[in-house]
PDB file of C-alpha atoms in Angstrom:
ATOM      1  CA  UNK F1241      34.881 -24.594 109.162  1.00 27.00           C
ATOM      2  CA  UNK F1242      35.852 -20.935 109.080  1.00 33.00           C
ATOM      3  CA  UNK F1243      33.749 -20.529 112.198  1.00 41.00           C
ATOM      4  CA  UNK F1244      35.524 -23.163 114.164  1.00 47.00           C
ATOM      5  CA  UNK F1245      38.952 -21.892 113.223  1.00 50.00           C
ATOM      6  CA  UNK F1246      38.001 -18.811 115.178  1.00 59.00           C
ATOM      7  CA  UNK F1247      36.906 -20.950 118.070  1.00 76.00           C
ATOM      8  CA  UNK F1248      40.184 -22.813 117.984  1.00 80.00           C
ATOM      9  CA  UNK F1249      41.912 -19.541 118.794  1.00 82.00           C
ATOM     10  CA  UNK F1250      39.383 -18.934 121.544  1.00 85.00           C
ATOM     11  CA  UNK F1251      40.213 -22.276 123.098  1.00 86.00           C
ATOM     12  CA  UNK F1252      43.896 -21.525 122.869  1.00 86.00           C
ATOM     13  CA  UNK F1253      43.367 -18.147 124.451  1.00 86.00           C
ATOM     14  CA  UNK F1254      41.519 -19.888 127.268  1.00 87.00           C
ATOM     15  CA  UNK F1255      44.507 -22.141 127.781  1.00 88.00           C
ATOM     16  CA  UNK F1256      43.223 -25.220 126.016  1.00 91.00           C
ATOM     17  CA  UNK F1257      44.896 -27.130 123.257  1.00 91.00           C
ATOM     18  CA  UNK F1258      43.050 -29.279 120.773  1.00 91.00           C
ATOM     19  CA  UNK F1259      43.904 -32.573 119.112  1.00 93.00           C
ATOM     20  CA  UNK F1260      41.852 -35.104 117.205  1.00 92.00           C
ATOM     21  CA  UNK F1261      42.482 -38.848 117.108  1.00 95.00           C
ATOM     22  CA  UNK F1262      41.404 -41.514 114.659  1.00 94.00           C
ATOM     23  CA  UNK F1263      42.769 -44.827 113.413  1.00 95.00           C
ATOM     24  CA  UNK F1264      43.578 -43.263 110.039  1.00 95.00           C
ATOM     25  CA  UNK F1265      47.166 -43.595 108.895  1.00 95.00           C
ATOM     26  CA  UNK F1266      49.382 -40.557 108.493  1.00 96.00           C
ATOM     27  CA  UNK F1267      48.877 -40.198 104.761  1.00 96.00           C
ATOM     28  CA  UNK F1268      45.109 -40.150 105.004  1.00 95.00           C
ATOM     29  CA  UNK F1269      44.990 -37.930 108.059  1.00 94.00           C
ATOM     30  CA  UNK F1270      47.417 -35.481 106.488  1.00 95.00           C
ATOM     31  CA  UNK F1271      45.290 -35.310 103.348  1.00 93.00           C
ATOM     32  CA  UNK F1272      42.263 -34.490 105.463  1.00 89.00           C
ATOM     33  CA  UNK F1273      44.194 -31.955 107.550  1.00 90.00           C
ATOM     34  CA  UNK F1274      45.385 -30.100 104.489  1.00 91.00           C
ATOM     35  CA  UNK F1275      42.102 -30.360 102.658  1.00 88.00           C
ATOM     36  CA  UNK F1276      40.321 -28.628 105.525  1.00 86.00           C
ATOM     37  CA  UNK F1277      43.198 -26.422 106.566  1.00 88.00           C
ATOM     38  CA  UNK F1278      43.039 -27.802 110.089  1.00 89.00           C
ATOM     39  CA  UNK F1279      45.405 -26.023 112.433  1.00 89.00           C
ATOM     40  CA  UNK F1280      45.535 -28.673 115.115  1.00 91.00           C
ATOM     41  CA  UNK F1281      47.225 -32.098 115.127  1.00 94.00           C
ATOM     42  CA  UNK F1282      45.469 -35.186 113.815  1.00 94.00           C
ATOM     43  CA  UNK F1283      46.832 -38.122 115.788  1.00 96.00           C
ATOM     44  CA  UNK F1284      47.099 -41.462 114.022  1.00 97.00           C
ATOM     45  CA  UNK F1285      46.194 -44.394 116.231  1.00 97.00           C
ATOM     46  CA  UNK F1286      46.744 -47.012 113.557  1.00 95.00           C
ATOM     47  CA  UNK F1287      47.393 -49.696 116.180  1.00 95.00           C
ATOM     48  CA  UNK F1288      44.156 -48.816 117.986  1.00 94.00           C
ATOM     49  CA  UNK F1289      46.034 -48.586 121.279  1.00 96.00           C
ATOM     50  CA  UNK F1290      44.605 -45.257 122.369  1.00 97.00           C
ATOM     51  CA  UNK F1291      41.125 -45.990 121.128  1.00 95.00           C
ATOM     52  CA  UNK F1292      41.175 -49.247 123.111  1.00 94.00           C
ATOM     53  CA  UNK F1293      42.626 -47.618 126.215  1.00 95.00           C
ATOM     54  CA  UNK F1294      39.743 -45.136 126.158  1.00 96.00           C
ATOM     55  CA  UNK F1295      37.144 -47.863 125.635  1.00 94.00           C
ATOM     56  CA  UNK F1296      36.130 -46.361 122.302  1.00 93.00           C
ATOM     57  CA  UNK F1297      36.985 -49.134 119.864  1.00 92.00           C
ATOM     58  CA  UNK F1298      34.140 -49.833 117.492  1.00 88.00           C
ATOM     59  CA  UNK F1299      35.255 -53.244 116.326  1.00 86.00           C
ATOM     60  CA  UNK F1300      32.119 -53.668 114.272  1.00 80.00           C
ATOM     61  CA  UNK F1301      33.523 -51.371 111.616  1.00 76.00           C
ATOM     62  CA  UNK F1302      36.239 -52.621 109.339  1.00 73.00           C
ATOM     63  CA  UNK F1303      39.471 -53.113 111.205  1.00 81.00           C
ATOM     64  CA  UNK F1304      38.032 -51.248 114.182  1.00 90.00           C
ATOM     65  CA  UNK F1305      37.524 -47.499 114.338  1.00 90.00           C
ATOM     66  CA  UNK F1306      36.856 -44.954 117.063  1.00 91.00           C
ATOM     67  CA  UNK F1307      33.434 -44.144 118.434  1.00 88.00           C
ATOM     68  CA  UNK F1308      33.167 -40.346 118.275  1.00 88.00           C
ATOM     69  CA  UNK F1309      33.808 -38.769 121.659  1.00 90.00           C
ATOM     70  CA  UNK F1310      35.160 -35.540 123.093  1.00 90.00           C
ATOM     71  CA  UNK F1311      37.006 -34.897 126.340  1.00 94.00           C
ATOM     72  CA  UNK F1312      38.338 -31.870 128.183  1.00 94.00           C
ATOM     73  CA  UNK F1313      41.427 -33.029 130.090  1.00 96.00           C
ATOM     74  CA  UNK F1314      43.197 -30.842 132.629  1.00 95.00           C
ATOM     75  CA  UNK F1315      46.887 -30.473 133.378  1.00 95.00           C
ATOM     76  CA  UNK F1316      46.771 -33.330 135.882  1.00 96.00           C
ATOM     77  CA  UNK F1317      45.326 -35.466 133.140  1.00 97.00           C
ATOM     78  CA  UNK F1318      41.974 -35.593 134.893  1.00 97.00           C
ATOM     79  CA  UNK F1319      38.868 -35.698 132.717  1.00 97.00           C
ATOM     80  CA  UNK F1320      36.805 -32.572 133.377  1.00 95.00           C
ATOM     81  CA  UNK F1321      34.211 -33.102 130.705  1.00 93.00           C
ATOM     82  CA  UNK F1322      33.266 -35.785 128.260  1.00 91.00           C
ATOM     83  CA  UNK F1323      30.704 -36.188 125.525  1.00 87.00           C
ATOM     84  CA  UNK F1324      30.028 -39.514 123.867  1.00 86.00           C
ATOM     85  CA  UNK F1325      28.276 -39.340 120.552  1.00 77.00           C
ATOM     86  CA  UNK F1326      26.998 -42.871 121.017  1.00 62.00           C
ATOM     87  CA  UNK F1327      24.778 -41.673 123.848  1.00 52.00           C
ATOM     88  CA  UNK F1328      23.981 -38.398 122.147  1.00 45.00           C
ATOM     89  CA  UNK F1329      25.649 -36.139 124.682  1.00 46.00           C
ATOM     90  CA  UNK F1330      25.800 -32.726 123.191  1.00 50.00           C
ATOM     91  CA  UNK F1331      26.961 -29.328 124.231  1.00 58.00           C
ATOM     92  CA  UNK F1332      27.264 -26.062 122.388  1.00 64.00           C
ATOM     93  CA  UNK F1333      30.655 -24.731 121.495  1.00 67.00           C
ATOM     94  CA  UNK F1334      29.827 -21.589 123.457  1.00 74.00           C
ATOM     95  CA  UNK F1335      29.102 -23.633 126.569  1.00 72.00           C
ATOM     96  CA  UNK F1336      32.242 -25.663 126.116  1.00 74.00           C
ATOM     97  CA  UNK F1337      34.294 -22.531 125.620  1.00 82.00           C
ATOM     98  CA  UNK F1338      32.813 -20.927 128.713  1.00 83.00           C
ATOM     99  CA  UNK F1339      33.587 -24.063 130.690  1.00 81.00           C
ATOM    100  CA  UNK F1340      37.160 -24.074 129.446  1.00 86.00           C
ATOM    101  CA  UNK F1341      37.584 -20.371 130.207  1.00 88.00           C
ATOM    102  CA  UNK F1342      36.393 -20.804 133.774  1.00 85.00           C
ATOM    103  CA  UNK F1343      38.684 -23.761 134.244  1.00 83.00           C
ATOM    104  CA  UNK F1344      41.466 -21.704 132.730  1.00 82.00           C
ATOM    105  CA  UNK F1345      40.971 -19.035 135.363  1.00 81.00           C
ATOM    106  CA  UNK F1346      41.318 -21.678 138.026  1.00 77.00           C
ATOM    107  CA  UNK F1347      37.678 -21.449 139.000  1.00 70.00           C
ATOM    108  CA  UNK F1348      35.411 -24.405 139.417  1.00 70.00           C
ATOM    109  CA  UNK F1349      33.100 -23.933 136.446  1.00 67.00           C
ATOM    110  CA  UNK F1350      29.662 -22.697 137.407  1.00 60.00           C
ATOM    111  CA  UNK F1351      28.367 -23.430 133.992  1.00 57.00           C
ATOM    112  CA  UNK F1352      28.906 -27.091 133.474  1.00 58.00           C
ATOM    113  CA  UNK F1353      28.299 -27.885 129.860  1.00 56.00           C
ATOM    114  CA  UNK F1354      25.288 -30.003 130.524  1.00 51.00           C
ATOM    115  CA  UNK F1355      23.867 -32.097 127.822  1.00 47.00           C
ATOM    116  CA  UNK F1356      21.351 -30.070 125.937  1.00 42.00           C
ATOM    117  CA  UNK F1357      18.792 -31.834 123.875  1.00 39.00           C
ATOM    118  CA  UNK F1358      19.679 -30.022 120.756  1.00 39.00           C
ATOM    119  CA  UNK F1359      23.334 -29.753 120.599  1.00 41.00           C
ATOM    120  CA  UNK F1360      23.717 -27.106 118.055  1.00 40.00           C
ATOM    121  CA  UNK F1361      26.965 -27.897 119.069  1.00 42.00           C
ATOM    122  CA  UNK F1362      30.001 -28.978 120.446  1.00 49.00           C
ATOM    123  CA  UNK F1363      29.246 -27.301 117.230  1.00 51.00           C
ATOM    124  CA  UNK F1364      32.735 -26.841 116.233  1.00 55.00           C
ATOM    125  CA  UNK F1365      33.792 -30.287 117.290  1.00 60.00           C
ATOM    126  CA  UNK F1366      30.767 -31.608 115.531  1.00 58.00           C
ATOM    127  CA  UNK F1367      31.603 -29.566 112.490  1.00 57.00           C
ATOM    128  CA  UNK F1368      35.067 -30.988 112.606  1.00 59.00           C
ATOM    129  CA  UNK F1369      33.855 -34.533 112.763  1.00 57.00           C
ATOM    130  CA  UNK F1370      31.299 -33.983 110.058  1.00 55.00           C
ATOM    131  CA  UNK F1371      33.785 -32.237 107.887  1.00 54.00           C
ATOM    132  CA  UNK F1372      36.263 -34.996 108.354  1.00 57.00           C
ATOM    133  CA  UNK F1373      33.613 -37.495 107.467  1.00 54.00           C
ATOM    134  CA  UNK F1374      32.286 -35.687 104.489  1.00 50.00           C
ATOM    135  CA  UNK F1375      35.766 -34.898 103.458  1.00 47.00           C
ATOM    136  CA  UNK F1376      36.892 -38.461 103.337  1.00 44.00           C
ATOM    137  CA  UNK F1377      33.686 -39.397 101.620  1.00 43.00           C
ATOM    138  CA  UNK F1378      33.904 -36.582  99.160  1.00 39.00           C
ATOM    139  CA  UNK F1379      33.382 -37.951  95.664  1.00 39.00           C
ATOM    140  CA  UNK F1380      35.022 -35.052  93.887  1.00 38.00           C
ATOM    141  CA  UNK F1381      38.457 -36.557  93.762  1.00 34.00           C
TER     142      UNK F1381
ATOM    143  CA  UNK V 283      32.280 -49.801 123.054  1.00 63.00           C
ATOM    144  CA  UNK V 284      32.872 -50.605 126.700  1.00 70.00           C
ATOM    145  CA  UNK V 285      31.396 -47.653 128.550  1.00 77.00           C
ATOM    146  CA  UNK V 286      32.889 -48.774 131.853  1.00 81.00           C
ATOM    147  CA  UNK V 287      36.325 -48.325 130.370  1.00 90.00           C
ATOM    148  CA  UNK V 288      35.707 -44.852 129.023  1.00 95.00           C
ATOM    149  CA  UNK V 289      37.236 -42.396 131.484  1.00 96.00           C
ATOM    150  CA  UNK V 290      34.555 -40.473 133.358  1.00 95.00           C
ATOM    151  CA  UNK V 291      34.641 -36.946 134.699  1.00 95.00           C
ATOM    152  CA  UNK V 292      37.030 -36.891 137.649  1.00 97.00           C
ATOM    153  CA  UNK V 293      38.971 -39.911 136.472  1.00 97.00           C
ATOM    154  CA  UNK V 294      42.493 -39.926 135.127  1.00 97.00           C
ATOM    155  CA  UNK V 295      42.706 -40.033 131.348  1.00 98.00           C
ATOM    156  CA  UNK V 296      44.986 -42.772 130.013  1.00 97.00           C
ATOM    157  CA  UNK V 297      48.346 -41.445 128.888  1.00 98.00           C
ATOM    158  CA  UNK V 298      49.171 -41.838 125.221  1.00 98.00           C
ATOM    159  CA  UNK V 299      52.100 -41.204 122.983  1.00 98.00           C
ATOM    160  CA  UNK V 300      51.409 -41.394 119.258  1.00 97.00           C
ATOM    161  CA  UNK V 301      52.485 -39.608 116.120  1.00 98.00           C
ATOM    162  CA  UNK V 302      50.357 -37.038 114.359  1.00 98.00           C
ATOM    163  CA  UNK V 303      49.907 -36.901 110.591  1.00 97.00           C
ATOM    164  CA  UNK V 304      53.148 -34.964 110.179  1.00 97.00           C
ATOM    165  CA  UNK V 305      55.178 -37.512 112.150  1.00 97.00           C
ATOM    166  CA  UNK V 306      55.462 -35.454 115.330  1.00 98.00           C
ATOM    167  CA  UNK V 307      55.003 -37.643 118.413  1.00 98.00           C
ATOM    168  CA  UNK V 308      52.399 -36.210 120.798  1.00 97.00           C
ATOM    169  CA  UNK V 309      52.118 -37.149 124.445  1.00 98.00           C
ATOM    170  CA  UNK V 310      49.025 -36.356 126.422  1.00 98.00           C
ATOM    171  CA  UNK V 311      51.108 -35.206 129.382  1.00 96.00           C
ATOM    172  CA  UNK V 312      52.721 -32.613 127.143  1.00 96.00           C
ATOM    173  CA  UNK V 313      49.451 -31.607 125.515  1.00 96.00           C
ATOM    174  CA  UNK V 314      47.883 -30.771 128.875  1.00 96.00           C
ATOM    175  CA  UNK V 315      50.985 -29.118 130.303  1.00 93.00           C
ATOM    176  CA  UNK V 316      49.796 -25.728 129.083  1.00 86.00           C
ATOM    177  CA  UNK V 317      46.595 -25.995 131.101  1.00 90.00           C
ATOM    178  CA  UNK V 318      44.194 -28.366 129.418  1.00 93.00           C
ATOM    179  CA  UNK V 319      43.460 -30.048 126.164  1.00 94.00           C
ATOM    180  CA  UNK V 320      40.321 -30.858 124.225  1.00 93.00           C
ATOM    181  CA  UNK V 321      40.717 -34.379 122.815  1.00 93.00           C
ATOM    182  CA  UNK V 322      38.335 -35.385 120.061  1.00 90.00           C
ATOM    183  CA  UNK V 323      38.019 -38.954 118.811  1.00 92.00           C
ATOM    184  CA  UNK V 324      36.634 -39.133 115.295  1.00 89.00           C
ATOM    185  CA  UNK V 325      35.774 -42.018 113.053  1.00 87.00           C
ATOM    186  CA  UNK V 326      38.106 -41.159 110.221  1.00 87.00           C
ATOM    187  CA  UNK V 327      37.804 -43.017 106.978  1.00 76.00           C
ATOM    188  CA  UNK V 328      35.692 -46.107 106.875  1.00 54.00           C
TER     189      UNK V 328
END
């Protein structure tokens, strides 16, 4: 988690913000945010409106939750990159950062973050998701 | 999951306006105004 905090600053420096969305309510999300010292907003889609709009509602899980997915969205709200965990699309945080930096400079990225078999990565996004998961499942409370 | 509905590269991402865990309302249009935004959907508690 310490590692990805550093990357968060890198993304910001490259001109990219970061938010995470789940169907968790504010109280739960805030507990998670503080527990992990997350420095970006956790959005609470308790009505599942956003998750549905993005086609990511996993209604098989109680009440409906989000399928894990990551997007890079530009200032015109156009999707520039997406990774869906359900189809095992993976990219390293370094690749994603490079992509974002090139976009930030106004260049068409030469290094598209292609899916790599072993995604050590979207590492930091992955770490976030895992941490959030393990956090909420943590038995030491 | 309806993959056809998931916005693809080159498509417009659906606008949203929802509160974060601290009660601050976040709009996608505002989040991307600075250049771009990484949006991560996570499972949360289940």
